[in-house]
Coordinates of N, CA and C and ligand atoms in Angstrom, one line a residue:
M675 N -24.1 51.1 -0.6 CA -24.9 50.1 -1.3 C -25.9 50.7 -2.2
A676 N -25.9 50.3 -3.5 CA -26.9 50.9 -4.4 C -28.3 50.5 -4.0
R677 N -29.2 51.4 -4.0 CA -30.6 51.2 -3.6 C -31.6 51.7 -4.6
V678 N -31.2 52.5 -5.5 CA -32.1 53.0 -6.5 C -31.7 52.5 -7.9
F679 N -32.7 51.8 -8.5 CA -32.4 51.2 -9.8 C -33.3 51.8 -10.9
V680 N -32.6 52.3 -11.9 CA -33.3 53.0 -13.0 C -33.3 52.0 -14.2
I681 N -34.5 51.7 -14.6 CA -34.7 50.8 -15.8 C -35.2 51.7 -16.9
T682 N -34.4 51.8 -18.0 CA -34.8 52.7 -19.1 C -34.7 51.9 -20.4
G683 N -35.1 52.6 -21.5 CA -35.1 52.0 -22.8 C -36.3 52.4 -23.5
P684 N -36.4 52.1 -24.8 CA -37.6 52.6 -25.6 C -38.9 51.9 -25.2
S685 N -39.9 52.6 -25.5 CA -41.3 52.1 -25.3 C -41.5 50.8 -26.1
G686 N -42.0 49.8 -25.4 CA -42.3 48.5 -26.1 C -41.1 47.5 -26.0
V687 N -40.0 47.9 -25.4 CA -38.8 47.0 -25.4 C -39.0 45.9 -24.4
G688 N -39.9 46.1 -23.4 CA -40.2 45.0 -22.4 C -39.8 45.4 -21.0
K689 N -39.6 46.7 -20.8 CA -39.2 47.2 -19.4 C -40.2 46.7 -18.3
G690 N -41.5 47.0 -18.6 CA -42.5 46.6 -17.6 C -42.6 45.1 -17.4
T691 N -42.5 44.4 -18.5 CA -42.5 42.9 -18.4 C -41.3 42.4 -17.6
L692 N -40.1 42.9 -17.8 CA -38.9 42.5 -17.1 C -39.0 42.9 -15.6
I693 N -39.5 44.1 -15.4 CA -39.6 44.6 -14.0 C -40.6 43.7 -13.2
R694 N -41.7 43.3 -13.8 CA -42.6 42.4 -13.1 C -41.9 41.1 -12.7
G695 N -41.1 40.6 -13.7 CA -40.4 39.3 -13.4 C -39.3 39.6 -12.3
L696 N -38.6 40.7 -12.4 CA -37.6 41.1 -11.4 C -38.1 41.1 -10.0
M697 N -39.3 41.8 -9.9 CA -39.9 42.0 -8.6 C -40.4 40.7 -8.0
E698 N -40.7 39.7 -8.8 CA -41.1 38.4 -8.3 C -39.8 37.7 -7.7
R699 N -38.7 37.9 -8.4 CA -37.5 37.3 -8.0 C -36.9 38.0 -6.8
Q700 N -37.1 39.3 -6.7 CA -36.5 40.1 -5.6 C -37.6 40.8 -4.9
P701 N -38.3 40.2 -4.0 CA -39.5 40.8 -3.3 C -39.2 42.0 -2.5
S702 N -37.9 42.2 -2.2 CA -37.6 43.4 -1.4 C -37.7 44.7 -2.2
L703 N -37.7 44.6 -3.5 CA -37.8 45.8 -4.4 C -39.2 46.4 -4.3
E704 N -39.2 47.7 -4.3 CA -40.5 48.4 -4.5 C -40.4 49.3 -5.7
L705 N -41.6 49.5 -6.4 CA -41.7 50.2 -7.6 C -42.1 51.6 -7.3
S706 N -41.4 52.6 -7.9 CA -41.8 54.0 -7.8 C -43.0 54.2 -8.8
V707 N -44.1 54.7 -8.3 CA -45.3 54.9 -9.2 C -45.1 56.3 -9.8
S708 N -45.0 56.4 -11.1 CA -44.7 57.7 -11.7 C -46.0 58.5 -11.9
A709 N -45.8 59.8 -12.1 CA -47.0 60.7 -12.4 C -47.0 60.9 -14.0
T710 N -48.2 61.0 -14.5 CA -48.3 61.3 -16.0 C -49.5 62.1 -16.3
T711 N -49.5 62.8 -17.4 CA -50.7 63.5 -17.9 C -51.4 62.7 -18.9
R712 N -50.8 61.5 -19.3 CA -51.6 60.8 -20.3 C -52.8 60.1 -19.7
D713 N -53.8 59.7 -20.5 CA -55.0 59.1 -20.0 C -54.7 57.7 -19.6
P714 N -55.4 57.1 -18.6 CA -55.2 55.7 -18.3 C -55.6 54.8 -19.4
R715 N -54.9 53.7 -19.6 CA -55.3 52.7 -20.6 C -56.3 51.8 -19.8
P716 N -57.1 51.1 -20.6 CA -58.1 50.2 -20.0 C -57.4 49.3 -19.0
G717 N -57.9 49.2 -17.8 CA -57.3 48.4 -16.7 C -56.3 49.0 -15.9
E718 N -55.8 50.2 -16.3 CA -54.8 50.9 -15.5 C -55.5 51.6 -14.3
R719 N -54.9 51.5 -13.1 CA -55.5 52.1 -11.9 C -54.6 53.3 -11.4
D720 N -55.4 54.3 -11.0 CA -54.7 55.5 -10.5 C -54.0 55.2 -9.1
G721 N -52.8 55.6 -9.0 CA -52.1 55.3 -7.8 C -51.3 54.0 -7.8
V722 N -51.7 53.1 -8.8 CA -51.1 51.8 -8.8 C -50.1 51.8 -10.1
D723 N -50.7 52.0 -11.2 CA -49.9 52.0 -12.5 C -49.3 53.4 -12.7
Y724 N -50.0 54.4 -12.4 CA -49.5 55.8 -12.4 C -50.3 56.6 -11.5
H725 N -49.8 57.8 -11.1 CA -50.6 58.9 -10.6 C -51.1 59.7 -11.8
F726 N -52.3 59.5 -12.2 CA -52.8 60.2 -13.4 C -53.2 61.7 -13.0
L727 N -52.5 62.6 -13.5 CA -52.7 64.0 -13.1 C -53.2 64.9 -14.3
T728 N -53.9 65.9 -14.0 CA -54.2 66.9 -15.0 C -53.0 67.7 -15.4
R729 N -53.0 68.3 -16.5 CA -51.9 69.1 -16.9 C -51.6 70.2 -15.9
E730 N -52.7 70.8 -15.4 CA -52.5 71.9 -14.4 C -51.8 71.4 -13.1
D731 N -52.3 70.2 -12.6 CA -51.7 69.7 -11.4 C -50.3 69.3 -11.7
F732 N -50.0 68.7 -12.8 CA -48.6 68.3 -13.1 C -47.7 69.5 -13.1
D733 N -48.1 70.6 -13.9 CA -47.3 71.8 -14.0 C -47.1 72.5 -12.7
C734 N -48.1 72.4 -11.8 CA -48.0 73.0 -10.5 C -47.0 72.3 -9.7
R735 N -47.0 71.0 -9.7 CA -46.0 70.2 -9.0 C -44.6 70.4 -9.5
V736 N -44.5 70.6 -10.8 CA -43.1 70.9 -11.3 C -42.7 72.2 -10.7
R737 N -43.5 73.3 -10.7 CA -43.2 74.6 -10.1 C -42.8 74.4 -8.6
E738 N -43.5 73.6 -7.9 CA -43.3 73.4 -6.5 C -42.1 72.5 -6.2
G739 N -41.4 72.0 -7.2 CA -40.2 71.2 -7.0 C -40.5 69.8 -6.5
E740 N -41.7 69.3 -6.8 CA -42.1 68.0 -6.3 C -41.5 66.8 -7.1
F741 N -40.8 67.1 -8.2 CA -40.3 66.0 -9.0 C -38.8 65.8 -8.9
V742 N -38.3 64.6 -8.8 CA -36.9 64.3 -8.9 C -36.5 64.5 -10.3
E743 N -37.3 64.1 -11.3 CA -37.1 64.2 -12.7 C -38.4 64.3 -13.4
H744 N -38.5 64.9 -14.5 CA -39.7 64.9 -15.3 C -39.3 65.2 -16.8
A745 N -40.1 64.7 -17.7 CA -39.8 64.8 -19.1 C -41.1 64.8 -19.9
D746 N -41.0 65.4 -21.1 CA -42.1 65.2 -22.1 C -41.8 64.0 -23.0
Y747 N -42.8 63.2 -23.2 CA -42.6 62.0 -24.1 C -43.8 61.9 -24.9
A748 N -43.6 61.9 -26.2 CA -44.8 61.7 -27.2 C -46.0 62.6 -26.8
G749 N -45.7 63.8 -26.5 CA -46.8 64.8 -26.3 C -47.4 64.8 -24.9
R750 N -46.9 63.9 -24.0 CA -47.4 63.9 -22.6 C -46.2 64.2 -21.7
S751 N -46.6 64.5 -20.4 CA -45.5 64.6 -19.4 C -45.5 63.4 -18.4
Y752 N -44.3 63.1 -18.0 CA -44.1 62.0 -17.1 C -43.1 62.4 -16.1
G753 N -43.2 62.0 -14.8 CA -42.2 62.3 -13.8 C -42.2 61.5 -12.6
T754 N -41.1 61.5 -11.9 CA -40.9 60.7 -10.6 C -41.1 61.7 -9.5
L755 N -42.1 61.5 -8.6 CA -42.3 62.4 -7.5 C -41.3 62.1 -6.4
R756 N -40.8 63.1 -5.8 CA -39.9 62.9 -4.6 C -40.5 62.0 -3.6
S757 N -41.8 62.2 -3.4 CA -42.5 61.4 -2.3 C -42.4 59.9 -2.6
E758 N -42.2 59.5 -3.8 CA -42.0 58.1 -4.1 C -40.7 57.5 -3.7
L759 N -39.7 58.4 -3.6 CA -38.3 58.0 -3.4 C -37.8 58.3 -2.0
E760 N -38.1 59.5 -1.4 CA -37.4 60.0 -0.3 C -37.4 59.0 0.9
Q761 N -38.7 58.6 1.3 CA -38.7 57.8 2.5 C -38.0 56.4 2.3
R762 N -38.2 55.9 1.1 CA -37.6 54.6 0.8 C -36.1 54.7 0.9
V763 N -35.6 55.7 0.3 CA -34.1 55.9 0.2 C -33.6 56.1 1.7
R764 N -34.4 56.9 2.5 CA -34.0 57.0 3.9 C -34.0 55.7 4.6
E765 N -35.0 54.9 4.4 CA -35.1 53.6 5.1 C -34.3 52.5 4.5
G766 N -33.6 52.8 3.3 CA -32.8 51.8 2.7 C -33.6 50.7 1.9
V767 N -34.8 51.1 1.6 CA -35.6 50.1 0.8 C -35.3 50.3 -0.7
P768 N -34.9 49.2 -1.4 CA -34.5 49.3 -2.8 C -35.7 49.7 -3.6
V769 N -35.5 50.6 -4.5 CA -36.6 51.1 -5.3 C -36.3 51.1 -6.8
V770 N -37.3 50.8 -7.6 CA -37.1 50.7 -9.1 C -37.9 51.8 -9.7
L771 N -37.2 52.5 -10.7 CA -37.8 53.5 -11.5 C -37.9 53.0 -12.9
E772 N -39.0 53.1 -13.5 CA -39.1 52.7 -14.9 C -39.4 54.0 -15.7
I773 N -38.4 54.5 -16.3 CA -38.5 55.9 -16.9 C -37.8 56.0 -18.3
E774 N -38.2 57.0 -19.1 CA -37.5 57.1 -20.3 C -36.1 57.8 -20.2
V775 N -35.4 57.9 -21.3 CA -34.0 58.3 -21.3 C -33.7 59.7 -20.7
Q776 N -34.6 60.7 -21.1 CA -34.3 62.1 -20.6 C -34.4 62.1 -19.1
G777 N -35.3 61.3 -18.5 CA -35.5 61.3 -17.1 C -34.3 60.5 -16.5
A778 N -33.8 59.5 -17.1 CA -32.7 58.7 -16.6 C -31.5 59.6 -16.5
R779 N -31.3 60.5 -17.5 CA -30.2 61.4 -17.4 C -30.3 62.4 -16.2
Q780 N -31.5 62.8 -16.0 CA -31.7 63.7 -14.8 C -31.4 63.0 -13.5
V781 N -31.8 61.8 -13.4 CA -31.5 61.0 -12.2 C -30.0 60.8 -12.1
R782 N -29.3 60.5 -13.2 CA -27.9 60.3 -13.2 C -27.2 61.6 -12.6
A783 N -27.7 62.8 -13.0 CA -27.1 64.0 -12.5 C -27.4 64.2 -11.0
A784 N -28.6 63.9 -10.6 CA -29.1 64.2 -9.2 C -28.6 63.1 -8.3
M785 N -28.5 61.8 -8.8 CA -28.2 60.7 -7.9 C -27.2 59.8 -8.6
P786 N -26.0 60.2 -8.7 CA -25.0 59.4 -9.5 C -24.8 58.0 -9.0
E787 N -25.2 57.7 -7.7 CA -25.1 56.4 -7.1 C -26.2 55.4 -7.6
A788 N -27.2 55.9 -8.3 CA -28.3 55.1 -8.7 C -27.7 54.2 -9.9
V789 N -28.2 52.9 -9.9 CA -27.8 52.0 -10.9 C -28.7 52.1 -12.1
Q790 N -28.1 52.3 -13.3 CA -29.0 52.5 -14.5 C -28.8 51.3 -15.4
V791 N -29.9 50.8 -15.9 CA -29.8 49.7 -16.8 C -30.7 50.1 -18.1
F792 N -30.0 50.0 -19.2 CA -30.7 50.3 -20.5 C -31.2 49.0 -21.1
I793 N -32.4 48.9 -21.4 CA -33.0 47.7 -22.0 C -33.1 48.0 -23.5
A794 N -32.4 47.1 -24.3 CA -32.3 47.3 -25.7 C -33.1 46.2 -26.5
P795 N -33.7 46.6 -27.6 CA -34.4 45.5 -28.4 C -33.4 44.8 -29.3
P796 N -33.7 43.6 -29.7 CA -32.8 43.0 -30.7 C -32.7 43.7 -32.0
S797 N -33.8 44.4 -32.4 CA -33.8 45.2 -33.6 C -35.0 46.2 -33.5
L798 N -35.0 47.2 -34.4 CA -36.1 48.1 -34.5 C -37.4 47.4 -35.0
A799 N -37.2 46.4 -35.8 CA -38.3 45.6 -36.4 C -39.0 44.9 -35.2
A800 N -38.2 44.3 -34.3 CA -38.8 43.6 -33.2 C -39.5 44.6 -32.3
L801 N -39.0 45.8 -32.1 CA -39.6 46.8 -31.3 C -41.0 47.1 -31.8
R802 N -41.0 47.3 -33.2 CA -42.3 47.6 -33.8 C -43.3 46.5 -33.6
T803 N -42.9 45.3 -33.8 CA -43.7 44.1 -33.6 C -44.3 44.1 -32.2
R804 N -43.5 44.4 -31.2 CA -43.9 44.4 -29.8 C -44.9 45.5 -29.5
L805 N -44.6 46.7 -30.0 CA -45.5 47.8 -29.8 C -46.9 47.5 -30.4
I806 N -46.9 47.0 -31.6 CA -48.1 46.6 -32.3 C -48.8 45.5 -31.5
G807 N -48.1 44.5 -31.1 CA -48.6 43.3 -30.4 C -49.2 43.6 -29.1
R808 N -48.6 44.6 -28.4 CA -49.2 45.0 -27.1 C -50.6 45.5 -27.2
G809 N -50.9 46.2 -28.3 CA -52.3 46.5 -28.6 C -52.8 47.7 -27.8
T810 N -51.9 48.5 -27.2 CA -52.3 49.6 -26.4 C -52.3 51.0 -27.1
D811 N -51.6 51.0 -28.3 CA -51.4 52.2 -29.0 C -51.9 52.1 -30.4
D812 N -52.5 53.2 -30.9 CA -52.9 53.1 -32.4 C -51.7 53.3 -33.3
A813 N -52.0 53.1 -34.6 CA -50.8 53.1 -35.5 C -50.0 54.4 -35.5
T814 N -50.7 55.6 -35.3 CA -50.0 56.9 -35.2 C -49.1 56.9 -34.0
E815 N -49.7 56.5 -32.9 CA -48.9 56.5 -31.6 C -47.7 55.5 -31.7
V816 N -47.9 54.4 -32.4 CA -46.8 53.4 -32.5 C -45.7 54.1 -33.3
E817 N -46.0 54.7 -34.4 CA -45.0 55.4 -35.2 C -44.3 56.5 -34.4
R818 N -45.1 57.2 -33.6 CA -44.5 58.3 -32.8 C -43.5 57.7 -31.8
R819 N -43.8 56.6 -31.2 CA -43.0 56.0 -30.2 C -41.7 55.4 -30.9
L820 N -41.9 54.9 -32.1 CA -40.7 54.3 -32.8 C -39.8 55.5 -33.2
G821 N -40.4 56.6 -33.6 CA -39.5 57.8 -33.9 C -38.7 58.2 -32.8
V822 N -39.3 58.2 -31.6 CA -38.6 58.6 -30.3 C -37.5 57.5 -30.1
A823 N -37.8 56.3 -30.3 CA -36.9 55.2 -30.0 C -35.6 55.3 -30.7
E824 N -35.6 55.8 -31.9 CA -34.3 55.9 -32.7 C -33.3 56.8 -31.9
G825 N -33.8 57.9 -31.4 CA -32.9 58.8 -30.6 C -32.5 58.1 -29.3
E826 N -33.5 57.4 -28.7 CA -33.2 56.7 -27.4 C -32.1 55.6 -27.6
L827 N -32.2 54.9 -28.7 CA -31.2 53.8 -28.9 C -29.8 54.4 -29.0
A828 N -29.7 55.6 -29.6 CA -28.4 56.3 -29.7 C -27.8 56.6 -28.3
A829 N -28.6 56.6 -27.3 CA -28.1 56.9 -25.9 C -27.5 55.7 -25.2
Q830 N -27.6 54.5 -25.8 CA -27.1 53.3 -25.2 C -25.7 53.4 -24.6
P831 N -24.7 54.0 -25.3 CA -23.4 54.0 -24.8 C -23.2 54.8 -23.5
E832 N -24.2 55.6 -23.1 CA -24.2 56.4 -21.8 C -24.4 55.4 -20.6
F833 N -24.8 54.2 -20.9 CA -25.2 53.3 -19.8 C -24.2 52.2 -19.5
R834 N -23.9 52.0 -18.2 CA -22.9 51.0 -17.9 C -23.5 49.6 -18.1
H835 N -24.8 49.5 -17.8 CA -25.4 48.2 -18.0 C -26.4 48.3 -19.2
V836 N -26.2 47.4 -20.2 CA -27.1 47.3 -21.3 C -27.6 45.8 -21.4
V837 N -28.9 45.6 -21.3 CA -29.4 44.2 -21.4 C -30.3 44.2 -22.7
V838 N -29.9 43.3 -23.6 CA -30.7 43.1 -24.8 C -31.8 42.2 -24.5
N839 N -33.1 42.7 -24.7 CA -34.2 41.8 -24.4 C -34.6 41.1 -25.7
D840 N -33.9 40.0 -25.9 CA -34.3 39.2 -27.1 C -35.1 38.0 -26.6
R841 N -34.4 37.0 -25.9 CA -35.2 36.0 -25.2 C -35.5 36.5 -23.8
L842 N -36.8 36.5 -23.5 CA -37.2 37.1 -22.2 C -36.5 36.5 -21.0
D843 N -36.5 35.1 -21.0 CA -35.9 34.5 -19.8 C -34.4 34.8 -19.6
E844 N -33.7 34.9 -20.7 CA -32.3 35.3 -20.6 C -32.1 36.7 -20.2
A845 N -32.9 37.6 -20.7 CA -32.8 39.1 -20.3 C -33.2 39.2 -18.8
L846 N -34.2 38.5 -18.4 CA -34.6 38.6 -17.0 C -33.5 38.0 -16.1
A847 N -32.9 37.0 -16.5 CA -31.8 36.4 -15.7 C -30.6 37.4 -15.6
R848 N -30.3 38.1 -16.7 CA -29.2 39.0 -16.7 C -29.6 40.3 -15.8
L849 N -30.8 40.7 -15.9 CA -31.2 41.9 -15.1 C -31.2 41.5 -13.6
S850 N -31.7 40.3 -13.3 CA -31.7 39.9 -11.9 C -30.3 39.8 -11.4
E851 N -29.3 39.4 -12.2 CA -27.9 39.3 -11.8 C -27.3 40.6 -11.5
I852 N -27.6 41.6 -12.3 CA -27.1 43.0 -12.1 C -27.7 43.5 -10.8
V853 N -29.0 43.4 -10.6 CA -29.6 43.9 -9.4 C -29.1 43.2 -8.2
A854 N -29.0 41.9 -8.2 CA -28.6 41.1 -7.1 C -27.1 41.5 -6.7
A855 N -26.3 41.7 -7.7 CA -24.9 42.0 -7.5 C -24.8 43.4 -6.8
E856 N -25.6 44.3 -7.2 CA -25.6 45.7 -6.6 C -26.2 45.7 -5.2
L857 N -27.1 44.7 -5.0 CA -27.7 44.6 -3.6 C -26.8 43.8 -2.7
G858 N -25.7 43.3 -3.3 CA -24.8 42.4 -2.5 C -25.3 41.0 -2.3
E859 N -26.2 40.6 -3.2 CA -26.7 39.2 -3.0 C -26.4 38.4 -4.2
V860 N -26.7 37.1 -4.2 CA -26.5 36.2 -5.3 C -27.9 36.2 -6.0
A861 N -27.9 36.2 -7.4 CA -29.2 36.2 -8.1 C -30.0 35.0 -7.7
P862 N -31.3 35.1 -7.4 CA -32.1 34.0 -7.1 C -32.4 33.1 -8.3
Ligands
ADP965 P1 -42.3 48.6 -22.1 O1 -42.7 48.6 -20.7 O2 -40.8 48.8 -22.3 O3 -43.1 49.6 -22.9 P2 -43.7 46.1 -22.3 O4 -43.2 45.3 -21.1 O5 -45.1 46.6 -22.2 O6 -42.7 47.2 -22.7 O7 -43.6 45.0 -23.5 C1 -44.1 45.4 -24.8 C2 -44.7 44.1 -25.4 O8 -43.6 43.2 -25.8 C3 -45.6 43.3 -24.5 O9 -46.7 42.8 -25.3 C4 -44.7 42.2 -24.0 O10 -45.5 41.0 -23.7 C5 -43.8 41.9 -25.2 N1 -42.5 41.4 -24.8 C6 -41.7 41.8 -23.8 N2 -40.5 41.1 -23.8 C7 -40.5 40.4 -24.9 C8 -39.6 39.4 -25.5 N3 -38.4 39.2 -24.9 N4 -39.9 38.8 -26.6 C9 -41.1 39.0 -27.2 N5 -42.1 39.9 -26.7 C10 -41.8 40.5 -25.5
5GP966 P1 -46.3 54.7 -21.3 O1 -47.2 55.8 -21.9 O2 -46.0 53.6 -22.3 O3 -46.8 54.2 -20.0 O4 -44.9 55.4 -21.0 C1 -44.2 56.1 -22.0 C2 -42.7 56.3 -21.6 O5 -42.6 57.1 -20.5 C3 -42.0 55.0 -21.3 O6 -40.7 55.0 -21.9 C4 -41.9 55.0 -19.8 O7 -40.7 54.4 -19.4 C5 -41.7 56.5 -19.6 N1 -42.0 56.9 -18.2 C6 -42.9 56.3 -17.3 N2 -42.9 57.0 -16.1 C7 -41.9 57.9 -16.2 C8 -41.4 58.9 -15.3 O8 -41.7 59.0 -14.2 N3 -40.4 59.7 -15.8 C9 -40.0 59.6 -17.1 N4 -39.0 60.5 -17.4 N5 -40.4 58.7 -18.0 C10 -41.4 57.9 -17.5

């Protein structure tokens, strides 16, 4: 039975929003808290939104083999710590990873049984509007993320499940269906 769910797709597409909705519908799911070298945004809490690490600490943990996957994204490093996954996988607790595409590929290689869902925007223009509307990134950072997004969108055919996040309620229903089917349940 699939117990690891990888939700990937470009920044600003709505991964975080969809995952929040998914976890309300499927309370048995637990979220893997990623590590990053980027600075916390206002309101983000260490250990809750991310494990915020210094560059030295992150690189040291890479050398020690503490990551299941890690990648550089827009000039920062991000990664999934083994400690976020191992016990849950052992205990059969379903866990959700919200990661970018390079990391998703590494998880595919290491854990082919993990279920991977690519969240796609209805258009690049909509992605831009969402990134700007979120208000967390300045104009330079928005452009940088959109530049990365073009390459990420080209990776869509690698994924068995693609959910277009056009209308949020429809995308959430589709994502919930995929997860429920993999957990052997009917979507709530
Ligand atoms: P990600 O986690 O993929 O970077 P977010 O979940 O932060 O993306 O969403 C980016 C922005 O887009 C947020 O302001 C969110 O409210 C908005 N958003 C998410 N889904 C939709 C949607 N279907 N239609 C319009 N706006 C959306
Ligand atoms: P943000 O800075 O917006 O929080 O995240 C930037 C990108 O990094 C997003 O696409 C997000 O999904 C991705 N990301 C977050 N955590 C991880 C992780 O642990 N590993 C990888 N590979 N990407 C991550």
